[in-house]
mmCIF file of C-alpha atoms in Angstrom:
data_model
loop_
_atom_site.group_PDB
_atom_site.id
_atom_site.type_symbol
_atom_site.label_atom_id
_atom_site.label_comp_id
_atom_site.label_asym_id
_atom_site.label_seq_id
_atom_site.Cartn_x
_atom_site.Cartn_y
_atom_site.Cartn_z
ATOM 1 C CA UNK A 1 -9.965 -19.920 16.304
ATOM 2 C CA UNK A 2 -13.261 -21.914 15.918
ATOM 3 C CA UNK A 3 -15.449 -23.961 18.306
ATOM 4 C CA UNK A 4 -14.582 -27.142 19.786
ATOM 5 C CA UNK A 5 -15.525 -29.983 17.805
ATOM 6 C CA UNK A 6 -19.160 -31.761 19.273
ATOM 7 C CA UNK A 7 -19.714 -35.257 19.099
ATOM 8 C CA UNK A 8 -19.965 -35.146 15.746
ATOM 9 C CA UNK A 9 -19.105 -32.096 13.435
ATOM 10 C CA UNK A 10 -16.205 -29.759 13.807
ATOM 11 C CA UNK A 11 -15.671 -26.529 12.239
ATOM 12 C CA UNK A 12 -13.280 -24.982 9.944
ATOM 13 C CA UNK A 13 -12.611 -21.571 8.109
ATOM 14 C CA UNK A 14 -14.392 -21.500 5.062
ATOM 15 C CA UNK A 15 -11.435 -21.373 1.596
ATOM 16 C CA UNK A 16 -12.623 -20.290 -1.596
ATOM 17 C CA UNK A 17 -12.464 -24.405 -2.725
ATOM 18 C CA UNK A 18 -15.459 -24.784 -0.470
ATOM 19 C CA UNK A 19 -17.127 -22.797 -3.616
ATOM 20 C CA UNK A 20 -19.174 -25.856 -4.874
ATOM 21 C CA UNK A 21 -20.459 -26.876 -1.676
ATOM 22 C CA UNK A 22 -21.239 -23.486 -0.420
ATOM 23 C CA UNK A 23 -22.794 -22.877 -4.131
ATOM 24 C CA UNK A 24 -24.920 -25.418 -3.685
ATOM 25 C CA UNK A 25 -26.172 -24.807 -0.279
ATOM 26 C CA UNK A 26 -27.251 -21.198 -0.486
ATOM 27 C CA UNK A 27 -27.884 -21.879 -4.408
ATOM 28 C CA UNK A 28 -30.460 -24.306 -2.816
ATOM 29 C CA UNK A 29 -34.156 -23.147 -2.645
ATOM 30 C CA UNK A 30 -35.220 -25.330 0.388
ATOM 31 C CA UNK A 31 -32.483 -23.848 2.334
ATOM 32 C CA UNK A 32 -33.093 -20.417 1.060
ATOM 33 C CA UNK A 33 -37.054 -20.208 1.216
ATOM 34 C CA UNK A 34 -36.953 -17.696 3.736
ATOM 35 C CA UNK A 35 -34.328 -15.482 1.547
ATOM 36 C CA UNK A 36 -35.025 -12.819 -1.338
ATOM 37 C CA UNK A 37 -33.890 -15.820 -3.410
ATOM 38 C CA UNK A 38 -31.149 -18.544 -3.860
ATOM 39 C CA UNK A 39 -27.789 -17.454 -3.975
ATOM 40 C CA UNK A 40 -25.613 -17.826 -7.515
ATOM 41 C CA UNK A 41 -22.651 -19.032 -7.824
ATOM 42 C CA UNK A 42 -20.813 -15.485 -7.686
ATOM 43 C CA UNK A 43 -22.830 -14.478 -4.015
ATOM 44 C CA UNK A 44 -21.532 -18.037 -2.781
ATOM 45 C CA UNK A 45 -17.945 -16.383 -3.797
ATOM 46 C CA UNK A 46 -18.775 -13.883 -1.936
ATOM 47 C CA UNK A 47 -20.078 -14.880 0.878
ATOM 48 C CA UNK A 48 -16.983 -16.947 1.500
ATOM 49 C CA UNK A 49 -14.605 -13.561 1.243
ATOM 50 C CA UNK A 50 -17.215 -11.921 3.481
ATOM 51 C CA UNK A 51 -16.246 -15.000 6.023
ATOM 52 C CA UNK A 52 -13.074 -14.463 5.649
ATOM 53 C CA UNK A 53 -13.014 -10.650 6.069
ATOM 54 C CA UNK A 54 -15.027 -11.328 9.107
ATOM 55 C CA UNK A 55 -11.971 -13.800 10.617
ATOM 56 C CA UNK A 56 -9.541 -11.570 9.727
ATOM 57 C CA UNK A 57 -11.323 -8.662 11.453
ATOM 58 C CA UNK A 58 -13.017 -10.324 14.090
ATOM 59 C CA UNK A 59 -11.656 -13.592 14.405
ATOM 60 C CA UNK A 60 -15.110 -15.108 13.724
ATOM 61 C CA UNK A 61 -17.634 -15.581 11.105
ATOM 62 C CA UNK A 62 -19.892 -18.318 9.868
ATOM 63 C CA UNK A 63 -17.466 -21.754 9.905
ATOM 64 C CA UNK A 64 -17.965 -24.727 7.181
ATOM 65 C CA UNK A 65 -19.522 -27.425 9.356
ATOM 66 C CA UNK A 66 -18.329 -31.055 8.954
ATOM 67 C CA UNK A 67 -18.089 -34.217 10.234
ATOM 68 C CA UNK A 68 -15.316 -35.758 11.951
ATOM 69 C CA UNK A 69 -14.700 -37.802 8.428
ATOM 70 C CA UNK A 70 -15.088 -34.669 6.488
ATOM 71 C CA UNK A 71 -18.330 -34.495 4.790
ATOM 72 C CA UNK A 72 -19.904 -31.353 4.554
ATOM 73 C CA UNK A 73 -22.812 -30.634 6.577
ATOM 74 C CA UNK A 74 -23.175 -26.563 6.234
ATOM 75 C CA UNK A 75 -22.196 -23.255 7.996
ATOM 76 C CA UNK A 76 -23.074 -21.845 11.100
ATOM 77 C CA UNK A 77 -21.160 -18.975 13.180
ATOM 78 C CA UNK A 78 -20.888 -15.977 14.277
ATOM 79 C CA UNK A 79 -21.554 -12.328 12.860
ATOM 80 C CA UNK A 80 -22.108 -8.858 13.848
ATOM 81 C CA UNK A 81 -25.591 -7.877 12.500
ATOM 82 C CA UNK A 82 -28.027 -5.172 13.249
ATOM 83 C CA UNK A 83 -31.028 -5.294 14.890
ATOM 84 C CA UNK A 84 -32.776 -2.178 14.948
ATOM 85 C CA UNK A 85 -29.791 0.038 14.519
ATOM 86 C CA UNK A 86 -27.686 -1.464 17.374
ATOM 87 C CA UNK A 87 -24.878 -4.048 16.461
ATOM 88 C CA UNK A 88 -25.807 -7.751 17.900
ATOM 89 C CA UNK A 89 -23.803 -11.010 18.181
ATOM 90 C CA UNK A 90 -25.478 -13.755 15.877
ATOM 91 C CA UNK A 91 -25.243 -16.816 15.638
ATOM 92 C CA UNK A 92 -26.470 -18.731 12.003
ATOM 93 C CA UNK A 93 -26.661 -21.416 10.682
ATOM 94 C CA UNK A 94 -27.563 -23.086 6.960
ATOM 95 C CA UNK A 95 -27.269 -27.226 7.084
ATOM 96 C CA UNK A 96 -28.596 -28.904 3.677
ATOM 97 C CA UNK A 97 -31.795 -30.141 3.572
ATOM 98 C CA UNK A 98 -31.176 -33.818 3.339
ATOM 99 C CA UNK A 99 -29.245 -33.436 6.825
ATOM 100 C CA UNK A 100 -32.103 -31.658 8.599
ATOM 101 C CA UNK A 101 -33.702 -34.641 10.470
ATOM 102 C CA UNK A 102 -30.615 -35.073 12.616
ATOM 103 C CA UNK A 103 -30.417 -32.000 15.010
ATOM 104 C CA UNK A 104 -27.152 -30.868 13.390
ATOM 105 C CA UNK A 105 -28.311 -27.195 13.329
ATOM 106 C CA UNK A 106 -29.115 -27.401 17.353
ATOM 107 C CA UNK A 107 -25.370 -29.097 17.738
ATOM 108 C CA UNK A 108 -23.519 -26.569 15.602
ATOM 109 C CA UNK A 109 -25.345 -23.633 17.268
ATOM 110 C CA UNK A 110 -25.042 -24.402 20.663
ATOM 111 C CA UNK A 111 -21.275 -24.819 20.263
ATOM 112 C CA UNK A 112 -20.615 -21.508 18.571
ATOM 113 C CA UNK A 113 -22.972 -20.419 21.487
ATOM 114 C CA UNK A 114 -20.425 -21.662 24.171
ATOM 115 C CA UNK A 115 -17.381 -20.431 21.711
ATOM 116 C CA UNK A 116 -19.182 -16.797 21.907
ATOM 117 C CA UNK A 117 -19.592 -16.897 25.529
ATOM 118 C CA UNK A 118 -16.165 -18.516 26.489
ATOM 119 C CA UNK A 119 -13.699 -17.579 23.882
ATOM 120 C CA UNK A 120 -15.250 -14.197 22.722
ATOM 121 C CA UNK A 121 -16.553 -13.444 26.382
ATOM 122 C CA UNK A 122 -19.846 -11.927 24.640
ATOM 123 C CA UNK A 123 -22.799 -11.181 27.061
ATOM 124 C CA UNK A 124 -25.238 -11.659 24.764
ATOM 125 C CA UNK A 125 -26.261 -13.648 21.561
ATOM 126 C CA UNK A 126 -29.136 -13.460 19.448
ATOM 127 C CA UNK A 127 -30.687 -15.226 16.275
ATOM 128 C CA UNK A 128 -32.527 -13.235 13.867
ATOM 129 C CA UNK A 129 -35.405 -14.842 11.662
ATOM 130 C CA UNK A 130 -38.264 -14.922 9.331
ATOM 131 C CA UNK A 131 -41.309 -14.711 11.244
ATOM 132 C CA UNK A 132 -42.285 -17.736 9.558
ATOM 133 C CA UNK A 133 -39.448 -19.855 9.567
ATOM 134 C CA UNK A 134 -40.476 -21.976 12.858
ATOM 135 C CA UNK A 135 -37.849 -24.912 11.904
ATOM 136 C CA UNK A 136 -35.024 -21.915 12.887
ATOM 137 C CA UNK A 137 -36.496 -20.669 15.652
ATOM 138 C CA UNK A 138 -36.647 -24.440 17.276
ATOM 139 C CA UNK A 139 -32.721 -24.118 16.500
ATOM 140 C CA UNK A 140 -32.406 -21.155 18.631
ATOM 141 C CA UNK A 141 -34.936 -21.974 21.036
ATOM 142 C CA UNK A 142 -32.419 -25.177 21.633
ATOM 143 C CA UNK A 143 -29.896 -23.199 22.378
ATOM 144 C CA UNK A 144 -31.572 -21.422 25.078
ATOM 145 C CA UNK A 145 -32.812 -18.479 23.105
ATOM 146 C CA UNK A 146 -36.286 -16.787 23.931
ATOM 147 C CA UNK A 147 -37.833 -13.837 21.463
ATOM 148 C CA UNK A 148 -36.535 -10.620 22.523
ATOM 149 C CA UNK A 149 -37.317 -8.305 19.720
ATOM 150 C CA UNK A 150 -38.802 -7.955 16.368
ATOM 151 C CA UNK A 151 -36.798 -6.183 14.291
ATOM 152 C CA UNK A 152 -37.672 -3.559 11.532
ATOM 153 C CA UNK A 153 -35.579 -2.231 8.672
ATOM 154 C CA UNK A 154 -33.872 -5.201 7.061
ATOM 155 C CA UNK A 155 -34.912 -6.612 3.685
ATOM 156 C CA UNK A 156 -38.331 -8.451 5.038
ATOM 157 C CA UNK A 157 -40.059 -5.768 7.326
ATOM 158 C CA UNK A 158 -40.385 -7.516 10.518
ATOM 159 C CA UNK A 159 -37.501 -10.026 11.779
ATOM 160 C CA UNK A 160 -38.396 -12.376 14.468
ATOM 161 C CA UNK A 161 -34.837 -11.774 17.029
ATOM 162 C CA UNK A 162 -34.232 -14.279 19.853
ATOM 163 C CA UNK A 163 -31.661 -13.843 21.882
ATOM 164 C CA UNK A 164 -29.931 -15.159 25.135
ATOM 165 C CA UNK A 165 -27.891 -13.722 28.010
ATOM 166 C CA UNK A 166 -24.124 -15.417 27.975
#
């Protein structure tokens, strides 16, 4: 299963010969600033079998984002993460940086928001962020989310956690 296509993107299950784009979207440094670092080659490998552990236990994960002629546009999804020791729906999202003007992000969210609520039944959704990273949180915030939390323990000290009610 995946989201219902928007207006213009739908989603698929990432494959490992979405290597070079995913390589060079978390290999990119404007889409990583607010990670330890870019991603090589070999973490893009596995981030894709991480997906695809997550849809074979699960049934979700993050999704390659397209549009409806096939160019790639990112990943966004869902994953179980935790947020000060409890396990949390999230919803993320990575769209290269050349794409960012055109509220891609905000479309791809919101529909694996309505795929979490309607085909997951899920009460609750959150995004978890750099403190920092405001272009994110106007993603979430999009999508209906409103801070809930910081969170404490994950590789930055504080993460800013929004979250929404389903």
């Amino acid at each position: 299963m995946v989201p219902s296509p928007t207006s213009r993107l739908r989603f698929r299950q990432m494959a490992p010969e979405d290597l070079d784009a995913m390589a060079g979207l978390l290999g990119d440094e404007q889409v990583m600033t607010y990670y330890p670092a870019p991603k090589t080659r070999e973490q893009a490998a596995a981030w894709i079998a991480w997906n695809q552990d997550n849809y074979a236990r699960f049934g979700h994960g993050l999704w390659i984002v397209e549009t409806h002629n096939g160019t790639f546009v990112g990943d966004c999804g869902l994953t179980w993460q935790k947020v000060n020791g409890a396990l949390m729906l999230e919803v993320g999202y990575h769209v290269l940086p050349r794409l960012w003007d055109q509220e891609l992000a905000s479309e791809a969210a919101a529909a694996c928001r309505d795929f979490a609520r309607d085909q997951l039944g899920a009460k609750q959704l959150v995004a978890i962020l750099h403190p920092k990273n405001t272009a994110s949180r106007r993603v979430a915030e999009k999508t209906g989310m409103r801070h809930v939390a910081d969170d404490h323990g994950g590789q930055i000290a504080v993460r800013t956690v929004l979250g929404i009610d389903l």
